[in-house]
Amino acid sequence: MSSPLLSVLAPLVRGICINALNAPCVAAADTGSIPKGALVVDLSPAFDQKPENETGNGFDAVTAAKIINEAYAAREFENAPSGADAAQAQLVKKVPSCIALSRGIENLGLFWIDRDIDAVSKRKAGRDDSFIEETLSGNESLFKSGLSALCRNDVVKNRVALVSGGAQGFGEQIVLGLASSGALVFIADLNIKGAEELAKKINAELGRTAAIAAPLDVTKEDSASALFDTIAKTTGGLDLCISNAGVLQAGSVMEQELASFKFTTEVNYVGFFIMAKFASRLMSLQHLTSPAWKTDIIQINSKSGLEGSNKNGAYAGAKFGGIGLAESFALELIAHNIKVNAVCPGNFLDGPLWSDPEKGLFVQYLAAGKVPGARSVADVRAFYEGKVPMRRGCTGADVMRTIYYIVEQDYETGQAVPVTGGQNMLH
Ligand SMILES: NC(=O)c1ccc[n+]([C@@H]2O[C@H](COP(=O)([O-])OP(=O)(O)OC[C@H]3O[C@@H](n4cnc5c(N)ncnc54)[C@H](O)[C@@H]3O)[C@@H](O)[C@H]2O)c1
């Protein structure tokens, strides 16, 4: 079984199931014999093609998607009830829980499907190929189109999400928010130990697999490529990519070392490009078999992406650039139903970047005399709180409310949403 090919096949399988269920799910790659109830699809015609999006071996994902769609529709027809049962049965949709892909007699891959990763693991272990049954809402009334505020509660439930830099700070808050709202979250971080500890704590507290740790350096394409391969094989695809990893090295334009300027640019600006590149590749494959399903790439930007920051040009410049990337990627990627937006938080004064007692910005700014007249960390904090009309720093919950809004909002892309307690206002 060719490993790179599996990463292309997995999102096609996940997409077809999302399309059938109109809800997120997990499609986990497996090996071994094909169970009796599996939907077996021969992808031979998808090989030996030479279209523009070939992925090696002359394999064409667009042709493969078409074949999977047709095989799936035929299976649905085969299982369709007739006569008096039909109207009633239409309310219950049966989705195969195992799909096997082949090239003639060569087994290309086997995928187990269910709504979440624990249910998939159970199926895999018991080789349980019974249908997934989805009861469709019969409510075709006046209120059908998501007007009710209740839809916000489930907005990320069972979605597969990735948070770069998820081991601490805003990233950790976002991971906690998504996991507690029912998503499966990959915590991808340079600090793999921190990511693993956080995943362990979350899974123990929630009593389910809600978080998976994975190593990532957002400045390295190899590292990102390996991460997205792992995601494809573990869950079949991705619904939400939060590009959060960022660093801040402040400095005067007259004094900052070039290496420091470049480092800040690499992580904050280039890192977002790399995340969006690999996320959109995976999401666009999934889109081939789930054309109506929208996915999201969200950059955690900053208020410094909306206005200049004194003696902090490298950071502000990279964040301004991030908004340019988000707007440009949004224009291109909506063809694949991928929305791209940025969240621009104010200062997370309770987070480690500011509050770390040894190297946090409060102690650094106090030592550097950056706040005139400040004699203590509390004075520095009061100075920064005083800049905010709402008189407090930004929190994880403030950022989460914006993320839920962006995911739920079907009709917006390419936006930078300020979350600054009124410190930044639109011009
Ligand atoms: N803290 C704030 O006040 C504030 C305000 C506005 C925006 N932001 C933005 O929020 C995001 C998170 O900031 P934070 O303050 O929580 O940061 P933080 O320093 O507390 O955490 C950053 C995380 O990213 C990881 N990381 C760093 N470089 C990485 C790399 N190359 N690859 C993968 N992971 C890497 C770190 O290991 C760490 O876990 C950043 O994009 C930042 O610009 C922060």
mmCIF file with all atom_site columns, C-alpha atoms in Angstrom, residues 269-371:
data_model
loop_
_atom_site.group_PDB
_atom_site.id
_atom_site.type_symbol
_atom_site.label_atom_id
_atom_site.label_alt_id
_atom_site.label_comp_id
_atom_site.label_asym_id
_atom_site.label_entity_id
_atom_site.label_seq_id
_atom_site.pdbx_PDB_ins_code
_atom_site.Cartn_x
_atom_site.Cartn_y
_atom_site.Cartn_z
_atom_site.occupancy
_atom_site.B_iso_or_equiv
_atom_site.pdbx_formal_charge
_atom_site.auth_seq_id
_atom_site.auth_comp_id
_atom_site.auth_asym_id
_atom_site.auth_atom_id
_atom_site.pdbx_PDB_model_num
ATOM 1   C CA . TYR A 1 269 ? 4.300   35.013 8.112  1.00 0.00 ? 269 TYR A CA 1
ATOM 2   C CA . VAL A 1 270 ? 5.964   32.115 6.256  1.00 0.00 ? 270 VAL A CA 1
ATOM 3   C CA . GLY A 1 271 ? 4.542   29.683 8.844  1.00 0.00 ? 271 GLY A CA 1
ATOM 4   C CA . PHE A 1 272 ? 0.989   30.738 7.931  1.00 0.00 ? 272 PHE A CA 1
ATOM 5   C CA . PHE A 1 273 ? 1.721   30.187 4.230  1.00 0.00 ? 273 PHE A CA 1
ATOM 6   C CA . ILE A 1 274 ? 3.029   26.673 4.954  1.00 0.00 ? 274 ILE A CA 1
ATOM 7   C CA . MET A 1 275 ? 0.020   25.755 7.101  1.00 0.00 ? 275 MET A CA 1
ATOM 8   C CA . ALA A 1 276 ? -2.447  27.103 4.527  1.00 0.00 ? 276 ALA A CA 1
ATOM 9   C CA . LYS A 1 277 ? -0.614  25.308 1.708  1.00 0.00 ? 277 LYS A CA 1
ATOM 10  C CA . PHE A 1 278 ? -0.832  21.829 3.238  1.00 0.00 ? 278 PHE A CA 1
ATOM 11  C CA . ALA A 1 279 ? -4.249  22.322 4.848  1.00 0.00 ? 279 ALA A CA 1
ATOM 12  C CA . SER A 1 280 ? -5.814  23.484 1.579  1.00 0.00 ? 280 SER A CA 1
ATOM 13  C CA . ARG A 1 281 ? -4.336  20.521 -0.315 1.00 0.00 ? 281 ARG A CA 1
ATOM 14  C CA . LEU A 1 282 ? -5.981  18.078 2.079  1.00 0.00 ? 282 LEU A CA 1
ATOM 15  C CA . MET A 1 283 ? -9.255  20.024 2.285  1.00 0.00 ? 283 MET A CA 1
ATOM 16  C CA . SER A 1 284 ? -9.515  20.351 -1.497 1.00 0.00 ? 284 SER A CA 1
ATOM 17  C CA . LEU A 1 285 ? -9.210  16.555 -1.959 1.00 0.00 ? 285 LEU A CA 1
ATOM 18  C CA . GLN A 1 286 ? -11.984 16.020 0.574  1.00 0.00 ? 286 GLN A CA 1
ATOM 19  C CA . HIS A 1 287 ? -14.019 18.643 -1.300 1.00 0.00 ? 287 HIS A CA 1
ATOM 20  C CA . LEU A 1 288 ? -13.982 16.487 -4.465 1.00 0.00 ? 288 LEU A CA 1
ATOM 21  C CA . THR A 1 289 ? -16.447 14.088 -2.813 1.00 0.00 ? 289 THR A CA 1
ATOM 22  C CA . SER A 1 290 ? -18.168 16.557 -0.437 1.00 0.00 ? 290 SER A CA 1
ATOM 23  C CA . PRO A 1 291 ? -18.675 19.630 -2.653 1.00 0.00 ? 291 PRO A CA 1
ATOM 24  C CA . ALA A 1 292 ? -21.244 21.319 -0.389 1.00 0.00 ? 292 ALA A CA 1
ATOM 25  C CA . TRP A 1 293 ? -19.194 21.010 2.848  1.00 0.00 ? 293 TRP A CA 1
ATOM 26  C CA . LYS A 1 294 ? -17.336 24.166 3.890  1.00 0.00 ? 294 LYS A CA 1
ATOM 27  C CA . THR A 1 295 ? -14.011 24.012 5.689  1.00 0.00 ? 295 THR A CA 1
ATOM 28  C CA . ASP A 1 296 ? -12.064 26.770 7.440  1.00 0.00 ? 296 ASP A CA 1
ATOM 29  C CA . ILE A 1 297 ? -8.509  28.046 7.676  1.00 0.00 ? 297 ILE A CA 1
ATOM 30  C CA . ILE A 1 298 ? -8.179  30.650 10.419 1.00 0.00 ? 298 ILE A CA 1
ATOM 31  C CA . GLN A 1 299 ? -5.044  32.604 11.214 1.00 0.00 ? 299 GLN A CA 1
ATOM 32  C CA . ILE A 1 300 ? -4.622  33.876 14.740 1.00 0.00 ? 300 ILE A CA 1
ATOM 33  C CA . ASN A 1 301 ? -3.344  37.280 13.784 1.00 0.00 ? 301 ASN A CA 1
ATOM 34  C CA . SER A 1 302 ? -3.144  40.268 16.190 1.00 0.00 ? 302 SER A CA 1
ATOM 35  C CA . LYS A 1 303 ? -4.256  43.819 16.739 1.00 0.00 ? 303 LYS A CA 1
ATOM 36  C CA . SER A 1 304 ? -0.692  44.516 15.508 1.00 0.00 ? 304 SER A CA 1
ATOM 37  C CA . GLY A 1 305 ? -1.886  43.273 12.102 1.00 0.00 ? 305 GLY A CA 1
ATOM 38  C CA . LEU A 1 306 ? -4.334  46.188 11.997 1.00 0.00 ? 306 LEU A CA 1
ATOM 39  C CA . GLU A 1 307 ? -2.114  49.086 13.121 1.00 0.00 ? 307 GLU A CA 1
ATOM 40  C CA . GLY A 1 308 ? 1.624   49.675 13.568 1.00 0.00 ? 308 GLY A CA 1
ATOM 41  C CA . SER A 1 309 ? 3.399   48.686 16.762 1.00 0.00 ? 309 SER A CA 1
ATOM 42  C CA . ASN A 1 310 ? 6.198   50.879 18.092 1.00 0.00 ? 310 ASN A CA 1
ATOM 43  C CA . LYS A 1 311 ? 9.634   49.170 18.090 1.00 0.00 ? 311 LYS A CA 1
ATOM 44  C CA . ASN A 1 312 ? 7.866   45.968 17.091 1.00 0.00 ? 312 ASN A CA 1
ATOM 45  C CA . GLY A 1 313 ? 8.008   46.261 13.293 1.00 0.00 ? 313 GLY A CA 1
ATOM 46  C CA . ALA A 1 314 ? 9.034   42.685 12.501 1.00 0.00 ? 314 ALA A CA 1
ATOM 47  C CA . TYR A 1 315 ? 5.993   41.312 14.326 1.00 0.00 ? 315 TYR A CA 1
ATOM 48  C CA . ALA A 1 316 ? 3.506   43.934 13.062 1.00 0.00 ? 316 ALA A CA 1
ATOM 49  C CA . GLY A 1 317 ? 4.839   43.632 9.501  1.00 0.00 ? 317 GLY A CA 1
ATOM 50  C CA . ALA A 1 318 ? 4.441   39.845 9.544  1.00 0.00 ? 318 ALA A CA 1
ATOM 51  C CA . LYS A 1 319 ? 0.912   40.149 10.959 1.00 0.00 ? 319 LYS A CA 1
ATOM 52  C CA . PHE A 1 320 ? -0.097  42.827 8.377  1.00 0.00 ? 320 PHE A CA 1
ATOM 53  C CA . GLY A 1 321 ? 1.274   40.414 5.750  1.00 0.00 ? 321 GLY A CA 1
ATOM 54  C CA . GLY A 1 322 ? -0.804  37.595 7.264  1.00 0.00 ? 322 GLY A CA 1
ATOM 55  C CA . ILE A 1 323 ? -3.982  39.546 6.507  1.00 0.00 ? 323 ILE A CA 1
ATOM 56  C CA . GLY A 1 324 ? -2.807  40.011 2.903  1.00 0.00 ? 324 GLY A CA 1
ATOM 57  C CA . LEU A 1 325 ? -2.283  36.254 2.674  1.00 0.00 ? 325 LEU A CA 1
ATOM 58  C CA . ALA A 1 326 ? -5.682  35.500 4.248  1.00 0.00 ? 326 ALA A CA 1
ATOM 59  C CA . GLU A 1 327 ? -7.464  37.803 1.762  1.00 0.00 ? 327 GLU A CA 1
ATOM 60  C CA . SER A 1 328 ? -5.558  36.341 -1.217 1.00 0.00 ? 328 SER A CA 1
ATOM 61  C CA . PHE A 1 329 ? -5.963  32.698 -0.169 1.00 0.00 ? 329 PHE A CA 1
ATOM 62  C CA . ALA A 1 330 ? -9.673  33.345 0.458  1.00 0.00 ? 330 ALA A CA 1
ATOM 63  C CA . LEU A 1 331 ? -10.139 34.508 -3.140 1.00 0.00 ? 331 LEU A CA 1
ATOM 64  C CA . GLU A 1 332 ? -8.474  31.369 -4.500 1.00 0.00 ? 332 GLU A CA 1
ATOM 65  C CA . LEU A 1 333 ? -9.700  28.709 -2.088 1.00 0.00 ? 333 LEU A CA 1
ATOM 66  C CA . ILE A 1 334 ? -13.420 29.473 -2.095 1.00 0.00 ? 334 ILE A CA 1
ATOM 67  C CA . ALA A 1 335 ? -13.485 27.447 -5.333 1.00 0.00 ? 335 ALA A CA 1
ATOM 68  C CA . HIS A 1 336 ? -12.862 24.465 -3.025 1.00 0.00 ? 336 HIS A CA 1
ATOM 69  C CA . ASN A 1 337 ? -15.360 25.758 -0.453 1.00 0.00 ? 337 ASN A CA 1
ATOM 70  C CA . ILE A 1 338 ? -12.522 26.641 1.947  1.00 0.00 ? 338 ILE A CA 1
ATOM 71  C CA . LYS A 1 339 ? -13.077 29.885 3.869  1.00 0.00 ? 339 LYS A CA 1
ATOM 72  C CA . VAL A 1 340 ? -9.983  31.777 5.032  1.00 0.00 ? 340 VAL A CA 1
ATOM 73  C CA . ASN A 1 341 ? -10.214 34.364 7.792  1.00 0.00 ? 341 ASN A CA 1
ATOM 74  C CA . ALA A 1 342 ? -8.053  35.964 10.478 1.00 0.00 ? 342 ALA A CA 1
ATOM 75  C CA . VAL A 1 343 ? -8.794  36.685 14.125 1.00 0.00 ? 343 VAL A CA 1
ATOM 76  C CA . CYS A 1 344 ? -7.010  39.747 15.536 1.00 0.00 ? 344 CYS A CA 1
ATOM 77  C CA . PRO A 1 345 ? -6.899  39.512 19.348 1.00 0.00 ? 345 PRO A CA 1
ATOM 78  C CA . GLY A 1 346 ? -5.769  42.183 21.739 1.00 0.00 ? 346 GLY A CA 1
ATOM 79  C CA . ASN A 1 347 ? -3.162  41.472 24.414 1.00 0.00 ? 347 ASN A CA 1
ATOM 80  C CA . PHE A 1 348 ? -3.660  38.157 26.271 1.00 0.00 ? 348 PHE A CA 1
ATOM 81  C CA . LEU A 1 349 ? -2.424  39.661 29.531 1.00 0.00 ? 349 LEU A CA 1
ATOM 82  C CA . ASP A 1 350 ? -3.050  36.476 31.556 1.00 0.00 ? 350 ASP A CA 1
ATOM 83  C CA . GLY A 1 351 ? -1.169  34.273 29.036 1.00 0.00 ? 351 GLY A CA 1
ATOM 84  C CA . PRO A 1 352 ? 2.460   33.163 29.401 1.00 0.00 ? 352 PRO A CA 1
ATOM 85  C CA . LEU A 1 353 ? 3.776   35.623 26.798 1.00 0.00 ? 353 LEU A CA 1
ATOM 86  C CA . TRP A 1 354 ? 2.870   38.508 29.117 1.00 0.00 ? 354 TRP A CA 1
ATOM 87  C CA . SER A 1 355 ? 2.640   36.950 32.589 1.00 0.00 ? 355 SER A CA 1
ATOM 88  C CA . ASP A 1 356 ? 5.560   34.485 32.706 1.00 0.00 ? 356 ASP A CA 1
ATOM 89  C CA . PRO A 1 357 ? 7.297   35.566 35.940 1.00 0.00 ? 357 PRO A CA 1
ATOM 90  C CA . GLU A 1 358 ? 10.810  35.189 34.467 1.00 0.00 ? 358 GLU A CA 1
ATOM 91  C CA . LYS A 1 359 ? 10.636  36.070 30.782 1.00 0.00 ? 359 LYS A CA 1
ATOM 92  C CA . GLY A 1 360 ? 7.127   37.502 30.300 1.00 0.00 ? 360 GLY A CA 1
ATOM 93  C CA . LEU A 1 361 ? 6.618   40.904 28.668 1.00 0.00 ? 361 LEU A CA 1
ATOM 94  C CA . PHE A 1 362 ? 5.549   42.510 31.988 1.00 0.00 ? 362 PHE A CA 1
ATOM 95  C CA . VAL A 1 363 ? 8.936   41.810 33.610 1.00 0.00 ? 363 VAL A CA 1
ATOM 96  C CA . GLN A 1 364 ? 10.802  42.629 30.380 1.00 0.00 ? 364 GLN A CA 1
ATOM 97  C CA . TYR A 1 365 ? 9.020   45.984 29.949 1.00 0.00 ? 365 TYR A CA 1
ATOM 98  C CA . LEU A 1 366 ? 9.525   46.836 33.620 1.00 0.00 ? 366 LEU A CA 1
ATOM 99  C CA . ALA A 1 367 ? 13.271  46.109 33.354 1.00 0.00 ? 367 ALA A CA 1
ATOM 100 C CA . ALA A 1 368 ? 13.586  48.066 30.093 1.00 0.00 ? 368 ALA A CA 1
ATOM 101 C CA . GLY A 1 369 ? 11.714  51.072 31.531 1.00 0.00 ? 369 GLY A CA 1
ATOM 102 C CA . LYS A 1 370 ? 9.296   50.933 28.598 1.00 0.00 ? 370 LYS A CA 1
ATOM 103 C CA . VAL A 1 371 ? 6.369   52.204 30.704 1.00 0.00 ? 371 VAL A CA 1
#
